[in-house]
Coordinates of C-alpha atoms in Angstrom, one line a residue:
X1 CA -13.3 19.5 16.9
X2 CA -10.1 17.3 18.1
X3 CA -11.6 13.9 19.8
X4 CA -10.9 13.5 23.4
X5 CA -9.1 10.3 22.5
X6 CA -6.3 11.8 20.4
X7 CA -3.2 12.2 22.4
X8 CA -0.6 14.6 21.6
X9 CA 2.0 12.1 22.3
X10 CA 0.6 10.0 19.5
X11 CA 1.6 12.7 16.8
X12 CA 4.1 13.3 14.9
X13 CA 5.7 16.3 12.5
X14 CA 4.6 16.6 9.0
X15 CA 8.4 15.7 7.5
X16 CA 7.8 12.8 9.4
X17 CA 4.6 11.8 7.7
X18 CA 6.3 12.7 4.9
X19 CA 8.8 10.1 4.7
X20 CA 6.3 7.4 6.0
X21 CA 4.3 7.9 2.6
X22 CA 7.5 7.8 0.5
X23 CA 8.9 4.7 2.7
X24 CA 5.5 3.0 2.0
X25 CA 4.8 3.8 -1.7
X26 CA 8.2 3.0 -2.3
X27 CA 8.6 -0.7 -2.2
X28 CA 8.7 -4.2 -3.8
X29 CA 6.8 -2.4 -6.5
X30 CA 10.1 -0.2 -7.3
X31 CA 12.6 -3.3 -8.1
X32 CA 10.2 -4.4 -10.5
X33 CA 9.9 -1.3 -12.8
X34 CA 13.0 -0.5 -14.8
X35 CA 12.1 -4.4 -16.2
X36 CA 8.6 -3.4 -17.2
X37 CA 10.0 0.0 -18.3
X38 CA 12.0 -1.8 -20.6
X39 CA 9.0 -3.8 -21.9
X40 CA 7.3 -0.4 -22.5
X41 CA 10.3 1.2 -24.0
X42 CA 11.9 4.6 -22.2
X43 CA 9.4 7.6 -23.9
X44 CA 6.4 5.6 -23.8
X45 CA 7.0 4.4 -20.3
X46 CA 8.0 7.9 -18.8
X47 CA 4.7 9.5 -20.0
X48 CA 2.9 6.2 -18.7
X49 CA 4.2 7.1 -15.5
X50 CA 3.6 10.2 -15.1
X51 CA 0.1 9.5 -16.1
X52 CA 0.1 6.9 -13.7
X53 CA 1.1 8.8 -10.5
X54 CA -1.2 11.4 -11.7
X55 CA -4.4 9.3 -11.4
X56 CA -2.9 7.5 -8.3
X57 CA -2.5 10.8 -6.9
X58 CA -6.6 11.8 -7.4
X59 CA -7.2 9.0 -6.0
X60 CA -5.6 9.5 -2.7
X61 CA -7.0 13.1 -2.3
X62 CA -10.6 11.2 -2.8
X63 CA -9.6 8.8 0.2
X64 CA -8.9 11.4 2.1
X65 CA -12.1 13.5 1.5
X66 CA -13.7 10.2 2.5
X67 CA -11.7 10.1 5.7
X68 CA -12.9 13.6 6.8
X69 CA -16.5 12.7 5.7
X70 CA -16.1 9.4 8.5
X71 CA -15.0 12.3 11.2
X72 CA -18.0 14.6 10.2
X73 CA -20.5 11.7 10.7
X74 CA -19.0 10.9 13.8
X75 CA -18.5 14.5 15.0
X76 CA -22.1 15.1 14.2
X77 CA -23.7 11.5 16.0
X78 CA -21.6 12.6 19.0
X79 CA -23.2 16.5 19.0
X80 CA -26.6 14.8 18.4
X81 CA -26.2 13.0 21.3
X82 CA -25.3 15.5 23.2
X83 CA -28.0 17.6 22.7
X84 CA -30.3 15.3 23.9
X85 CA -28.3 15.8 27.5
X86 CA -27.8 19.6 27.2
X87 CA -28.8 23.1 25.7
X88 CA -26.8 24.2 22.6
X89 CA -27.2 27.5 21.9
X90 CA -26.6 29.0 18.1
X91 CA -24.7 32.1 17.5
X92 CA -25.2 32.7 13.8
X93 CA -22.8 35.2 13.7
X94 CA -19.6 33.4 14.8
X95 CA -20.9 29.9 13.4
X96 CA -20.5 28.2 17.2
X97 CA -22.5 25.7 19.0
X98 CA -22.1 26.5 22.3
X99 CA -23.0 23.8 25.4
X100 CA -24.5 25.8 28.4
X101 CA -26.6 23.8 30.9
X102 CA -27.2 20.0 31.5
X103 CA -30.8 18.8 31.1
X104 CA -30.8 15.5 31.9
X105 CA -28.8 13.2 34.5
X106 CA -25.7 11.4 33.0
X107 CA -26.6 7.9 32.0
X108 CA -29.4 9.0 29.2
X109 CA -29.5 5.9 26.5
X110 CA -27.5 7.1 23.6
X111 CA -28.4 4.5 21.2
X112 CA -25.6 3.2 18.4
X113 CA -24.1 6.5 19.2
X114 CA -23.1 6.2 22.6
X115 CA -19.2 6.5 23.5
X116 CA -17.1 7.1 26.8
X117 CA -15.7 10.3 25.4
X118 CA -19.1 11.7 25.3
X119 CA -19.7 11.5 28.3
X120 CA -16.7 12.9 29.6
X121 CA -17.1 15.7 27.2
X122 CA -16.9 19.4 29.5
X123 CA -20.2 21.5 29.9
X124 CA -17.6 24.5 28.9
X125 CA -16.5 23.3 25.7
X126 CA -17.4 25.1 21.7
X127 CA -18.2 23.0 18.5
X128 CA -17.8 24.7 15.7
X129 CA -20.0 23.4 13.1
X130 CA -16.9 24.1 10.3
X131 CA -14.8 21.8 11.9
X132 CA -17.5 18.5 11.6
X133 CA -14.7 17.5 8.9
X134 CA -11.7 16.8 10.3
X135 CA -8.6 13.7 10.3
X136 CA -9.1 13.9 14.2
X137 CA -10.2 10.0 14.5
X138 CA -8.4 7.1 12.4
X139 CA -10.5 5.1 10.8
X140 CA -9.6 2.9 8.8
X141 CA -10.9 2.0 5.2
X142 CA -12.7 -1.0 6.6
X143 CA -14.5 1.3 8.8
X144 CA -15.2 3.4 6.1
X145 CA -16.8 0.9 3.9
X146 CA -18.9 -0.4 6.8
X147 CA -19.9 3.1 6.9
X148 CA -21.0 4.0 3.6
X149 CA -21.8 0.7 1.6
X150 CA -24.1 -2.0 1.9
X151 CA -23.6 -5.7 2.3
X152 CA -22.9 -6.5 -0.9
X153 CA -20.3 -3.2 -1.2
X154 CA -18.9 -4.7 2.0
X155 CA -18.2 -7.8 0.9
X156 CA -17.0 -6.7 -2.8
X157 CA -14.7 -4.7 -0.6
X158 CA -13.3 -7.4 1.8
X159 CA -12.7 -9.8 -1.0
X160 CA -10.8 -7.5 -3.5
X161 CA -8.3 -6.6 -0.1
X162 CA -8.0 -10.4 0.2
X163 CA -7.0 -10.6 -3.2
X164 CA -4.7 -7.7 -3.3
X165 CA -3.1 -9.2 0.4
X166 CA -2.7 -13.1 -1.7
X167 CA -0.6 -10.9 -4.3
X168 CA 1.4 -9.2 -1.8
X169 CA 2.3 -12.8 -0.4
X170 CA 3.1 -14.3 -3.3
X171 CA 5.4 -11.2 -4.5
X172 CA 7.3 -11.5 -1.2
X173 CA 7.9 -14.7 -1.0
X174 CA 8.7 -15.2 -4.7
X175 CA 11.2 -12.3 -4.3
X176 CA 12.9 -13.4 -1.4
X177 CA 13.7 -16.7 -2.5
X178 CA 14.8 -15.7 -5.9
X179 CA 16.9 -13.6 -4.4
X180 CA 18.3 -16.1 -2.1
X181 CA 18.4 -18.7 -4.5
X182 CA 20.9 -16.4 -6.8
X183 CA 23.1 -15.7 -3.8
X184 CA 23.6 -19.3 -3.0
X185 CA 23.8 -20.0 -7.2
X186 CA 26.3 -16.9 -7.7
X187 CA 29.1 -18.8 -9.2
X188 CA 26.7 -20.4 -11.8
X189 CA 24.8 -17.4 -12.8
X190 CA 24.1 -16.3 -16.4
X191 CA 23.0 -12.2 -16.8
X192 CA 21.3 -13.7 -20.1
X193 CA 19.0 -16.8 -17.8
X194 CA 15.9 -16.9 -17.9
X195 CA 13.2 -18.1 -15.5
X196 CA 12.6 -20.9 -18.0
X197 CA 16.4 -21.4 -18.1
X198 CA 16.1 -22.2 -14.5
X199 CA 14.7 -25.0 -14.5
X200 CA 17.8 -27.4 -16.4
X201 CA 20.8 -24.8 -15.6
X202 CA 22.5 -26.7 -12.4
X203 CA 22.7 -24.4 -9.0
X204 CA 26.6 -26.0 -8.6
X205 CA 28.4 -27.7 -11.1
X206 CA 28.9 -30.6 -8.9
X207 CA 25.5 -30.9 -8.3
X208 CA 22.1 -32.5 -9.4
X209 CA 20.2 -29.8 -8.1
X210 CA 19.0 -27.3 -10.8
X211 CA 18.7 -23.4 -9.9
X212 CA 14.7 -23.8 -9.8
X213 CA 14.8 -26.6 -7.1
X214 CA 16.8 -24.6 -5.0
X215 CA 14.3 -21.9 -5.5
X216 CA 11.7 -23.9 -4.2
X217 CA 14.3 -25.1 -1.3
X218 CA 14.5 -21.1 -0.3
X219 CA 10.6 -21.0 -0.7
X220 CA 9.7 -23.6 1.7
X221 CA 12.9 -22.4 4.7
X222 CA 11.5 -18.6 4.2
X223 CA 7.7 -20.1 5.1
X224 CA 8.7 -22.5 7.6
X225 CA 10.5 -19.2 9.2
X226 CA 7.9 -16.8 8.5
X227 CA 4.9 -18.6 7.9
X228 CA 4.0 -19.5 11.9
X229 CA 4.1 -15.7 12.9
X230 CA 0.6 -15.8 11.0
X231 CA -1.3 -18.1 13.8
X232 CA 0.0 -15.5 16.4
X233 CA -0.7 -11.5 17.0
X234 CA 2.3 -9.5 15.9
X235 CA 3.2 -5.8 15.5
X236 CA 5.5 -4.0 13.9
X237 CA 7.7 -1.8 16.4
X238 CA 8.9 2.0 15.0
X239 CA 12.5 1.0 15.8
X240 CA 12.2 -1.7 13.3
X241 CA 10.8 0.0 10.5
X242 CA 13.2 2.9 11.1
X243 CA 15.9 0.7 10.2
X244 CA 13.6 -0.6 7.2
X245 CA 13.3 3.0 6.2
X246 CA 16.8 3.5 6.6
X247 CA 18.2 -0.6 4.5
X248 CA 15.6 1.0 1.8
X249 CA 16.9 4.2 1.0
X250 CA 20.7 3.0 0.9
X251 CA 20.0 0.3 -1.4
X252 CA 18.4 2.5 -4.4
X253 CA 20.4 5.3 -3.5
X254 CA 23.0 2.7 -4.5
X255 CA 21.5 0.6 -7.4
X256 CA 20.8 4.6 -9.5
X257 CA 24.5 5.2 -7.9
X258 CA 25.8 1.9 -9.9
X259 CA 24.0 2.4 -13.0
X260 CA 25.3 5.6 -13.5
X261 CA 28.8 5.0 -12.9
X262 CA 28.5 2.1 -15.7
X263 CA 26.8 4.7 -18.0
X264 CA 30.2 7.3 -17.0
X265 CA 32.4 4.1 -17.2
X266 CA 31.1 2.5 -20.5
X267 CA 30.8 5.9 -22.5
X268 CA 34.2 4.8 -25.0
X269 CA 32.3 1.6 -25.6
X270 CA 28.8 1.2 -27.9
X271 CA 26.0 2.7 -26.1
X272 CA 23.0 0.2 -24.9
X273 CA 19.9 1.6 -26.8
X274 CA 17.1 0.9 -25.7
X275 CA 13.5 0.8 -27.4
X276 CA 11.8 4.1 -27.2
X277 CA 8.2 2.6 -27.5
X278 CA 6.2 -0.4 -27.3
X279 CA 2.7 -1.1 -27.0
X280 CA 2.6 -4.8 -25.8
X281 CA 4.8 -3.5 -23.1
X282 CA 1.5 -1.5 -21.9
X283 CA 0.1 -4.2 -19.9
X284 CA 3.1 -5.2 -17.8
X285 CA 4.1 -1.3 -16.8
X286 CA 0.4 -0.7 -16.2
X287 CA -0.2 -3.3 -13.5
X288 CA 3.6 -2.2 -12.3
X289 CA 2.6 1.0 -11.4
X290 CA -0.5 0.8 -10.0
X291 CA 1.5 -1.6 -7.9
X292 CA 4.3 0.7 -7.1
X293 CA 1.8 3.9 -6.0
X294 CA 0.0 2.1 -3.7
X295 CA -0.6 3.7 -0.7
X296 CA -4.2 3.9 -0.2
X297 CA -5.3 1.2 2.2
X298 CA -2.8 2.2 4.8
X299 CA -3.2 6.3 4.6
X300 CA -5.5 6.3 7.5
X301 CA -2.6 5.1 9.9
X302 CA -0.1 7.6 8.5
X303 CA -2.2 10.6 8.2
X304 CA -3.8 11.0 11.4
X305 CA -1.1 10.9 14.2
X306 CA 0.4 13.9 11.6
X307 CA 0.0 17.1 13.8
X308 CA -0.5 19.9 11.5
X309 CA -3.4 18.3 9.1
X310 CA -3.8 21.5 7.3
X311 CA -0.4 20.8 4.9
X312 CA -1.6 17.2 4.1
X313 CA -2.5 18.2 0.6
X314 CA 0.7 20.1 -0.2
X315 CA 2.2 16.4 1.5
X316 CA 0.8 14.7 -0.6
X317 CA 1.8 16.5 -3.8
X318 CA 5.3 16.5 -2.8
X319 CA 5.3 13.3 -1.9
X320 CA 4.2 12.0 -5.8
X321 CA 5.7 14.6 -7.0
X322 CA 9.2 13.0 -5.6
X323 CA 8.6 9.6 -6.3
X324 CA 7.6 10.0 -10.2
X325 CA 11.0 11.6 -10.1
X326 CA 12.3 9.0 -8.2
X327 CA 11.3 6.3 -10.3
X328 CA 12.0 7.6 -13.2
X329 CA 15.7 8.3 -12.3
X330 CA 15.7 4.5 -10.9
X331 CA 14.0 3.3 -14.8
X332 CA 16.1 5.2 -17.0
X333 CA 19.6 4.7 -15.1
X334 CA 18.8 1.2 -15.2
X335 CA 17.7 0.6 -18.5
X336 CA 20.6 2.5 -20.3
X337 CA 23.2 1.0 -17.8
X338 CA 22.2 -3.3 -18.3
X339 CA 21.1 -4.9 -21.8
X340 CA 19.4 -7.3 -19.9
X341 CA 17.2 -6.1 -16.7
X342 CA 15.8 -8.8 -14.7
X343 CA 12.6 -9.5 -13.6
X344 CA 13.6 -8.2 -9.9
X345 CA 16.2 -5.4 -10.6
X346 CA 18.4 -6.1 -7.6
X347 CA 18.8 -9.5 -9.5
X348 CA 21.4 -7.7 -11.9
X349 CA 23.3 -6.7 -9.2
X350 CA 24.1 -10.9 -8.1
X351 CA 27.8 -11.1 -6.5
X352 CA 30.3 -11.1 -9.4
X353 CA 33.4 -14.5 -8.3
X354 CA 35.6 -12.3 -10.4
X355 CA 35.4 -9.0 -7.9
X356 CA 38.6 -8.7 -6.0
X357 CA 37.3 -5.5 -3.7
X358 CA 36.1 -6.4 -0.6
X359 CA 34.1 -3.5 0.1
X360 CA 32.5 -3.8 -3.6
X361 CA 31.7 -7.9 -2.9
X362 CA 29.7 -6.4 -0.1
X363 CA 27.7 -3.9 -1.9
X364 CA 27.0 -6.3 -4.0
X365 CA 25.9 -9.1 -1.6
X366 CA 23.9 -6.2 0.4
X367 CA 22.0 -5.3 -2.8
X368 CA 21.4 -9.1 -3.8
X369 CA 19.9 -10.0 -0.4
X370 CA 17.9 -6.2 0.2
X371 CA 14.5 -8.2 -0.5
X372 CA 15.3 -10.5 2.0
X373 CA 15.7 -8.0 4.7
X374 CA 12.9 -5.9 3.9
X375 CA 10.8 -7.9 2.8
X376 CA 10.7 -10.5 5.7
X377 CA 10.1 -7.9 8.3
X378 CA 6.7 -7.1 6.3
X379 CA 5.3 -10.3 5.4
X380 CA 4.0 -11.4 8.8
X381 CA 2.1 -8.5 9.4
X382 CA 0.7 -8.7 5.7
X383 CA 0.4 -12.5 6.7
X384 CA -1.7 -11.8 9.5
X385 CA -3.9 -8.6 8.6
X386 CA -4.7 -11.0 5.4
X387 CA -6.0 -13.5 7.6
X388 CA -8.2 -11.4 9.8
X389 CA -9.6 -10.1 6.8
X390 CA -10.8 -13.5 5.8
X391 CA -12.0 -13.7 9.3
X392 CA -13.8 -10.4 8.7
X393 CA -15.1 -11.7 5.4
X394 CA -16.8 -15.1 6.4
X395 CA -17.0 -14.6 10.1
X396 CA -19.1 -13.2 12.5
X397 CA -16.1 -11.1 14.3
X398 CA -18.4 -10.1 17.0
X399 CA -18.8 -13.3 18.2
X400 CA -15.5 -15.1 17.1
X401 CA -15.0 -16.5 20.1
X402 CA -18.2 -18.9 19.8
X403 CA -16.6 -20.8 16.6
X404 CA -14.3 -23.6 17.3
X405 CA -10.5 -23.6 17.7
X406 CA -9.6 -24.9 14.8
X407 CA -11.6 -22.6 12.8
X408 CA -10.9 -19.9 14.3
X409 CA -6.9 -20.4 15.0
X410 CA -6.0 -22.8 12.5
X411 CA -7.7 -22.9 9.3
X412 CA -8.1 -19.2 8.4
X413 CA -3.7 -18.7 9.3
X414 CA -3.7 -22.2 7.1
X415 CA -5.9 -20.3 4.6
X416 CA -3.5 -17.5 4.0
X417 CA -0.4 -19.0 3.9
X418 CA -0.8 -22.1 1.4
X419 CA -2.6 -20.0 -1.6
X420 CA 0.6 -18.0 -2.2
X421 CA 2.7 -20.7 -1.6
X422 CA 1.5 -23.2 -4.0
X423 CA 1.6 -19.8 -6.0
X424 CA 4.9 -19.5 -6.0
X425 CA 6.1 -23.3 -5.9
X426 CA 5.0 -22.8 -9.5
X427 CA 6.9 -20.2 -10.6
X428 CA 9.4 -17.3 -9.8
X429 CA 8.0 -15.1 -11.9
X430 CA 7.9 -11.7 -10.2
X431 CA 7.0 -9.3 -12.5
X432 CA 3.7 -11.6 -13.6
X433 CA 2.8 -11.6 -10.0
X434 CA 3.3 -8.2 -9.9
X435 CA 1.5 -7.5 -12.9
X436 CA -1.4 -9.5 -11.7
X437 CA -1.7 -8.3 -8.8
X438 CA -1.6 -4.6 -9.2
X439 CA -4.1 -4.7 -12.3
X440 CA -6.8 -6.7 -11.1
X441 CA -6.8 -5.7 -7.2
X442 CA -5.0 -2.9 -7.5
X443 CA -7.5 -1.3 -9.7
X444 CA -9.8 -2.4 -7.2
X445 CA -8.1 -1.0 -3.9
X446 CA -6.2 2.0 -6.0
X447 CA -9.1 3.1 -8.4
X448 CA -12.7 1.5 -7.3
X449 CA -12.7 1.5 -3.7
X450 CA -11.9 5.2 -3.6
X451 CA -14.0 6.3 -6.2
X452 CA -17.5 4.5 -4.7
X453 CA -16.1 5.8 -1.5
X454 CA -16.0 9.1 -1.9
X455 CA -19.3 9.1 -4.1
X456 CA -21.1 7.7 -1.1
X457 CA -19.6 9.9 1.5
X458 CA -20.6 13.3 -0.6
X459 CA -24.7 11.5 -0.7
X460 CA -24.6 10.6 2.9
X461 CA -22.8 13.7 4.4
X462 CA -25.1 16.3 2.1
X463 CA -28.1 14.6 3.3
X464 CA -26.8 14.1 6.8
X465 CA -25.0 17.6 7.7
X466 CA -26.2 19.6 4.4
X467 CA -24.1 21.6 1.7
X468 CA -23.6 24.7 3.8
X469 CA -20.5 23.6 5.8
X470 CA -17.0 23.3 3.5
X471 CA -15.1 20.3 3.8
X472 CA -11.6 21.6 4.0
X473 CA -10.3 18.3 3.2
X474 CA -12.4 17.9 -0.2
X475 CA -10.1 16.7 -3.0
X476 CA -9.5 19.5 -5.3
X477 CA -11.0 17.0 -7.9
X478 CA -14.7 17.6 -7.6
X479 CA -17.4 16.7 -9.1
X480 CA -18.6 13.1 -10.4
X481 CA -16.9 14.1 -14.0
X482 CA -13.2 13.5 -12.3
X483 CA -15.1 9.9 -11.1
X484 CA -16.1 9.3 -14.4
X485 CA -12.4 9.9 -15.9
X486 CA -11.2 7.4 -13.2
X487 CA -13.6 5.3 -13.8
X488 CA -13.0 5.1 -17.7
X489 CA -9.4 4.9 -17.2
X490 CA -10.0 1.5 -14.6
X491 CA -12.0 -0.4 -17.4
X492 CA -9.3 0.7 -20.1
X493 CA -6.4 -0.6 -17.9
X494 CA -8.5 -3.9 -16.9
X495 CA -9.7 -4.4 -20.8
X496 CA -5.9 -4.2 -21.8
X497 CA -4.4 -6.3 -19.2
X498 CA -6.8 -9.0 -20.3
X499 CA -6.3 -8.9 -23.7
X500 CA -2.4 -9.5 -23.1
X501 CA -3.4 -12.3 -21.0
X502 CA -6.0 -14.0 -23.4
X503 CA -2.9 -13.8 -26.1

């Protein structure tokens, strides 16, 4: 049954959920795969991803399921409540609960249960018990795991978001002032530096400063910029991520556009080969990818407003299905087209001194600086939902307003800022971050979270609203062998990563 809340004006087409997911899976994750796909070597990394999106992909249809389960528990509290005001009556044969006469006076105690829109709720109006599970109400995966685990679960959950948000920083701002740094050091740039390299290869020739202290320069301007936006409440307006979407889409359409036309330029000249396969490449493409599907934590807000729910699975596929293709065209262009692919692809595409065309001097300025514009618009609201997580996570939120100022204004926005920055004052390292990042709380968020999830909601929902009434929105994956598979394939990916790291 649709919520009384839900407002038609609040939806939107399915194309357009459509390219929401692609705009959001598709990100900072992207620029850093054709380096670890070189790592990994070109067979061994396509079938990696594949098997990657794959798994990502089960675990999104379990979020989902778990996001219906939410609406049926809430569906269900509000008809129990209702009851207790009016008669229901049972027709067996059409499977209908229908309200017919009030009992009781309006104003009846309705417990943890009670909500305006029950109240309001017509004498007149038909609940059909097959429609308890629905994507009616967003809730988001906070919610859910309020919902479904205990204290500990809650704060296991809280914590690995926290972690996965500290990455997210630290990949931002590392990425934005690399790139910066190489726009400003374009005249001294070497395709064969390395970060190392960095740190004694002058920015100018004229000058003391070395590439890595200009690095941190960029690092501290992009904070002092961006980094106040996290004591205040801001929101991201749809006009401004249209023209995210829109800076996004040109620029890899571009970089696969470039890398081919050095493939169809260079084909007198020897061939780049690169490696077909190598296993201490694993770990990097691993953490990469879990990285660069990750969608989960945000599906709630983009599935929901999505008017015609019932084509969310064949969304989804699609989806995947386009952006394994995606990547790998993006991977294999790129590592056939550059000997040397840095750890932030647009990074090979720094402004050459020696181009004479204009219009190609600006390609190549707009691809150098894409990470800047993109990235800046996202990393206050990652910034701030980060810190209200931490809030969450050692607060009482429903009484934040009884601890102090400082606390409660200043120290947590202070708390999210400086870990990532003294992060990233350390190194420039994307790819680490990214591989970091993506297999430790990524497997969390992307593998874990989902999997516990939707083992909780299947116990509480049988025992709650019993096995005779489908859940059109189960994931096609049932059964707890599927979260057994996952689960296996979590501790492989963390054993692996670790072992790289203990090398």
């Amino acid at each position: 049954m649709d919520m009384p809340n839900r407002s038609a004006q609040e939806e939107y087409p399915t194309w357009i959920g459509f390219v929401f997911i692609f705009n959001l899976i598709v990100g900072t994750g992207a620029l850093t795969l054709p380096s670890a796909f070189s790592h990994a070597g070109w067979v061994l990394g396509s079938g990696l991803i594949v098997v990657l999106a794959f798994v990502s992909y089960i675990t999104v249809t379990f979020v989902i399921e778990t996001m219906a389960c939410a609406n049926a528990i809430q569906n269900w509290k509000r008809l129990q409540f209702i009851k207790r005001d009016r008669v229901i009556e049972y027709d067996e044969d059409s499977n209908v609960e229908t309200v017919t006469q009030p009992l009781i006076a309006s104003g009846v105690d309705g417990g943890d249960v009670t909500d305006a829109s029950i109240e309001q709720t017509p004498l007149n109006i038909m609940y059909c018990r097959n429609q308890y599970y629905s994507l009616s109400n967003k809730i988001e995966l906070g919610e859910m795991a309020n919902l479904f685990f205990g204290r500990v679960g809650r704060f296991l959950f809280y914590f690995c978001l926290a972690v996965y948000l500290y990455g997210d920083l630290s990949i931002y701002s590392a990425a934005v002032a690399k790139s910066l740094r190489d726009v400003l050091c374009a005249h001294n740039h070497s395709a064969n530096a390395t970060d190392n390299d960095d740190i004694t290869l002058r920015c100018w020739e004229d000058s003391a400063l070395s590439r890595f202290d200009i690095y941190r320069l960029c690092l501290v301007v992009f904070i002092s910029i961006l980094g106040p936006f996290t004591f205040f409440n801001v929101q991201k307006t749809k006009y401004l991520q249209l023209i995210t979407v829109m800076f996004r889409w040109l620029a890899f359409s571009v970089m696969i556009s470039i890398a081919i036309h050095r493939l169809l330029a260079e084909q007198n000249n020897p061939p780049i080969v690169p490696k077909r396969a190598d296993v201490n490449g694993i770990p990097y493409l691993i953490g990469t990818c879990i990285y660069s599907f990750m969608c989960h934590h945000s599906l709630p807000s983009l599935l929901t407003p999505i008017s015609n729910k019932r084509r969310i699975k064949s969304l989804i596929s699609m989806d995947y299905l386009l952006i394994c293709g995606f990547y790998l065209s993006l991977a294999l262009t790129g590592i056939f087209a550059f000997s040397d692919i840095k750890d932030l692809y647009t990074l090979n595409f720094v402004p050459n001194s020696d181009q004479d065309s204009l219009f190609l001097k600006g390609i190549e300025y707009f691809l150098a600086l894409f990470p800047v514009f993109t990235l800046s618009t996202s990393f206050p609201i990652i910034a701030i939902t980060l810190r209200s997580n931490l809030q969450t996570l050692f607060l009482d939120t429903t009484q934040l307003e009884s601890y102090n100022f400082f606390l409660r204004r200043v120290f947590f926005p202070l708390l999210a800022i400086l870990p990532p920055i003294v992060v990233c004052f350390f190194t420039e390292s994307v790819i680490s971050l990214v591989g970091f990042t993506g297999c430790y709380a990524g497997t969390g968020i992307q593998y874990l979270i989902p999997i516990f999830l939707v083992f909780a909601a299947r116990r509480v929902c049988e025992n709650m609203i019993g096995r005779g009434i489908v859940n059109d929105f189960r994931s096609p994956f049932k059964g707890n062998f599927w979260l057994l598979v996952i689960f296996s394939w979590t501790l492989g990916c963390l054993v692996l990563v670790t072992i790289d790291l203990m090398k």
